[in-house]
PDB file of C-alpha atoms in Angstrom:
ATOM      1  CA  MET A   6       7.674 -28.783  34.949  1.00 41.00           C
ATOM      2  CA  SER A   7       5.699 -25.693  33.916  1.00 50.00           C
ATOM      3  CA  GLY A   8       8.515 -24.695  31.559  1.00 62.00           C
ATOM      4  CA  TYR A   9       8.161 -27.908  29.581  1.00 84.00           C
ATOM      5  CA  VAL A  10       6.593 -27.555  26.141  1.00 92.00           C
ATOM      6  CA  GLU A  11       5.018 -30.583  24.507  1.00 95.00           C
ATOM      7  CA  GLU A  12       6.607 -31.566  21.202  1.00 97.00           C
ATOM      8  CA  ILE A  13       5.200 -33.020  18.012  1.00 97.00           C
ATOM      9  CA  ALA A  14       7.109 -34.629  15.147  1.00 97.00           C
ATOM     10  CA  PRO A  15       6.742 -33.196  11.607  1.00 98.00           C
ATOM     11  CA  GLU A  16       5.453 -36.595  10.403  1.00 97.00           C
ATOM     12  CA  LYS A  17       2.641 -36.459  12.965  1.00 97.00           C
ATOM     13  CA  VAL A  18       1.676 -32.922  11.906  1.00 97.00           C
ATOM     14  CA  ASN A  19       1.620 -34.104   8.288  1.00 97.00           C
ATOM     15  CA  ASP A  20      -0.562 -37.103   9.233  1.00 96.00           C
ATOM     16  CA  LEU A  21      -3.030 -34.826  11.033  1.00 95.00           C
ATOM     17  CA  LEU A  22      -3.177 -32.451   8.042  1.00 94.00           C
ATOM     18  CA  THR A  23      -3.568 -35.341   5.610  1.00 94.00           C
ATOM     19  CA  ASN A  24      -6.495 -36.588   7.688  1.00 95.00           C
ATOM     20  CA  GLY A  25      -8.170 -33.185   7.371  1.00 93.00           C
ATOM     21  CA  GLU A  26      -7.567 -32.220  10.994  1.00 91.00           C
ATOM     22  CA  LYS A  27      -8.221 -28.509  11.605  1.00 88.00           C
ATOM     23  CA  MET A  28      -5.116 -27.127  13.265  1.00 89.00           C
ATOM     24  CA  SER A  29      -3.571 -23.788  13.992  1.00 96.00           C
ATOM     25  CA  ILE A  30      -0.006 -23.791  12.704  1.00 98.00           C
ATOM     26  CA  VAL A  31       2.056 -20.743  13.605  1.00 98.00           C
ATOM     27  CA  ASP A  32       5.266 -20.223  11.618  1.00 98.00           C
ATOM     28  CA  VAL A  33       7.660 -18.035  13.630  1.00 98.00           C
ATOM     29  CA  ARG A  34      10.251 -17.593  10.874  1.00 98.00           C
ATOM     30  CA  GLY A  35      10.850 -14.247   9.192  1.00 97.00           C
ATOM     31  CA  PRO A  36       8.755 -13.329   6.112  1.00 96.00           C
ATOM     32  CA  GLU A  37      11.689 -13.930   3.758  1.00 96.00           C
ATOM     33  CA  GLU A  38      12.067 -17.498   5.055  1.00 97.00           C
ATOM     34  CA  VAL A  39       8.316 -18.149   4.884  1.00 97.00           C
ATOM     35  CA  ALA A  40       8.389 -16.987   1.245  1.00 96.00           C
ATOM     36  CA  THR A  41      10.540 -20.037   0.430  1.00 95.00           C
ATOM     37  CA  GLY A  42       7.653 -22.325   1.433  1.00 97.00           C
ATOM     38  CA  LYS A  43       5.433 -22.927   4.444  1.00 97.00           C
ATOM     39  CA  ILE A  44       3.004 -25.546   5.695  1.00 97.00           C
ATOM     40  CA  PRO A  45      -0.374 -24.854   4.028  1.00 94.00           C
ATOM     41  CA  ASN A  46      -2.473 -22.327   5.967  1.00 94.00           C
ATOM     42  CA  ALA A  47       0.288 -21.671   8.505  1.00 97.00           C
ATOM     43  CA  TYR A  48       0.008 -18.247  10.134  1.00 97.00           C
ATOM     44  CA  ASN A  49       3.218 -16.205  10.014  1.00 98.00           C
ATOM     45  CA  LEU A  50       4.058 -14.571  13.330  1.00 98.00           C
ATOM     46  CA  PRO A  51       7.830 -13.869  13.421  1.00 98.00           C
ATOM     47  CA  VAL A  52       9.461 -14.817  16.720  1.00 97.00           C
ATOM     48  CA  ASN A  53      10.677 -11.234  17.279  1.00 96.00           C
ATOM     49  CA  GLU A  54       7.034 -10.048  17.182  1.00 97.00           C
ATOM     50  CA  ILE A  55       5.576 -12.717  19.517  1.00 97.00           C
ATOM     51  CA  GLN A  56       5.467 -10.397  22.555  1.00 95.00           C
ATOM     52  CA  THR A  57       3.513  -7.673  20.755  1.00 97.00           C
ATOM     53  CA  ARG A  58       1.300  -9.823  18.508  1.00 98.00           C
ATOM     54  CA  MET A  59       0.432 -12.961  20.507  1.00 97.00           C
ATOM     55  CA  ASN A  60      -3.075 -11.548  21.051  1.00 97.00           C
ATOM     56  CA  GLU A  61      -3.726 -12.406  17.368  1.00 97.00           C
ATOM     57  CA  LEU A  62      -3.804 -16.085  18.374  1.00 97.00           C
ATOM     58  CA  ASP A  63      -6.906 -17.765  19.809  1.00 96.00           C
ATOM     59  CA  LYS A  64      -6.268 -18.891  23.399  1.00 95.00           C
ATOM     60  CA  ASN A  65      -8.972 -21.550  23.044  1.00 95.00           C
ATOM     61  CA  LYS A  66      -7.083 -23.405  20.315  1.00 95.00           C
ATOM     62  CA  LYS A  67      -4.001 -25.557  20.442  1.00 95.00           C
ATOM     63  CA  HIS A  68      -1.244 -24.095  18.248  1.00 97.00           C
ATOM     64  CA  ILE A  69       1.619 -25.949  16.561  1.00 98.00           C
ATOM     65  CA  ILE A  70       4.686 -23.710  16.511  1.00 98.00           C
ATOM     66  CA  VAL A  71       7.126 -24.088  13.601  1.00 98.00           C
ATOM     67  CA  CYS A  72      10.456 -22.515  12.582  1.00 98.00           C
ATOM     68  CA  GLN A  73      13.383 -23.599  10.399  1.00 97.00           C
ATOM     69  CA  SER A  74      15.057 -26.133  12.692  1.00 97.00           C
ATOM     70  CA  GLY A  75      13.182 -26.118  16.016  1.00 95.00           C
ATOM     71  CA  GLY A  76      15.142 -23.563  18.061  1.00 95.00           C
ATOM     72  CA  ARG A  77      13.080 -20.414  17.585  1.00 97.00           C
ATOM     73  CA  SER A  78       9.822 -22.347  17.780  1.00 97.00           C
ATOM     74  CA  SER A  79      10.958 -23.776  21.113  1.00 96.00           C
ATOM     75  CA  MET A  80      11.578 -20.251  22.472  1.00 96.00           C
ATOM     76  CA  ALA A  81       8.294 -18.950  21.019  1.00 97.00           C
ATOM     77  CA  SER A  82       6.440 -21.939  22.484  1.00 97.00           C
ATOM     78  CA  MET A  83       7.775 -21.191  25.970  1.00 96.00           C
ATOM     79  CA  VAL A  84       6.769 -17.521  25.717  1.00 97.00           C
ATOM     80  CA  LEU A  85       3.277 -18.430  24.500  1.00 97.00           C
ATOM     81  CA  LYS A  86       2.845 -21.177  27.099  1.00 97.00           C
ATOM     82  CA  SER A  87       3.865 -18.821  29.908  1.00 96.00           C
ATOM     83  CA  ASN A  88       1.136 -16.464  28.671  1.00 97.00           C
ATOM     84  CA  GLY A  89      -1.557 -19.135  28.863  1.00 97.00           C
ATOM     85  CA  TYR A  90      -1.545 -20.482  25.296  1.00 97.00           C
ATOM     86  CA  ARG A  91      -1.782 -24.198  24.487  1.00 96.00           C
ATOM     87  CA  VAL A  92       1.143 -25.000  22.216  1.00 97.00           C
ATOM     88  CA  LEU A  93       3.098 -27.860  20.668  1.00 97.00           C
ATOM     89  CA  ASN A  94       6.608 -27.314  19.342  1.00 98.00           C
ATOM     90  CA  MET A  95       7.232 -29.050  15.999  1.00 98.00           C
ATOM     91  CA  THR A  96      10.632 -30.703  16.362  1.00 97.00           C
ATOM     92  CA  GLY A  97      13.147 -30.318  13.540  1.00 97.00           C
ATOM     93  CA  GLY A  98      11.232 -27.446  11.966  1.00 98.00           C
ATOM     94  CA  MET A  99      10.857 -26.990   8.221  1.00 98.00           C
ATOM     95  CA  GLN A 100      14.226 -28.765   7.719  1.00 97.00           C
ATOM     96  CA  GLU A 101      12.482 -31.988   8.673  1.00 97.00           C
ATOM     97  CA  TRP A 102       9.157 -31.234   6.944  1.00 97.00           C
ATOM     98  CA  THR A 103       8.383 -33.629   4.096  1.00 96.00           C
ATOM     99  CA  GLY A 104       4.743 -32.671   3.546  1.00 96.00           C
ATOM    100  CA  ILE A 105       3.423 -30.236   0.966  1.00 95.00           C
ATOM    101  CA  THR A 106       4.263 -26.548   1.182  1.00 96.00           C
ATOM    102  CA  GLU A 107       2.704 -23.442  -0.272  1.00 95.00           C
TER     103      GLU A 107
END
């Protein structure tokens, strides 16, 4: 099951943030989508740039991958995982996000 990517619900991510948990959140949407609102401190790394820019992410951290509805983040998560990154795919994406945005 090496292709399997662990998932995390938006509510759980919000709980962790609310509790002051330090997390790496990577938003793989395009810049124009991110401009409409993102999870505070999320790092924007568009899915079409993952292959060339994944080295910007710390391999020693666990990263929560986010997109609009969960599809692109699922693909990005698989690419990152296959390259040795520890990732969680946030199910439902920003559509399901009820926490604060910036």
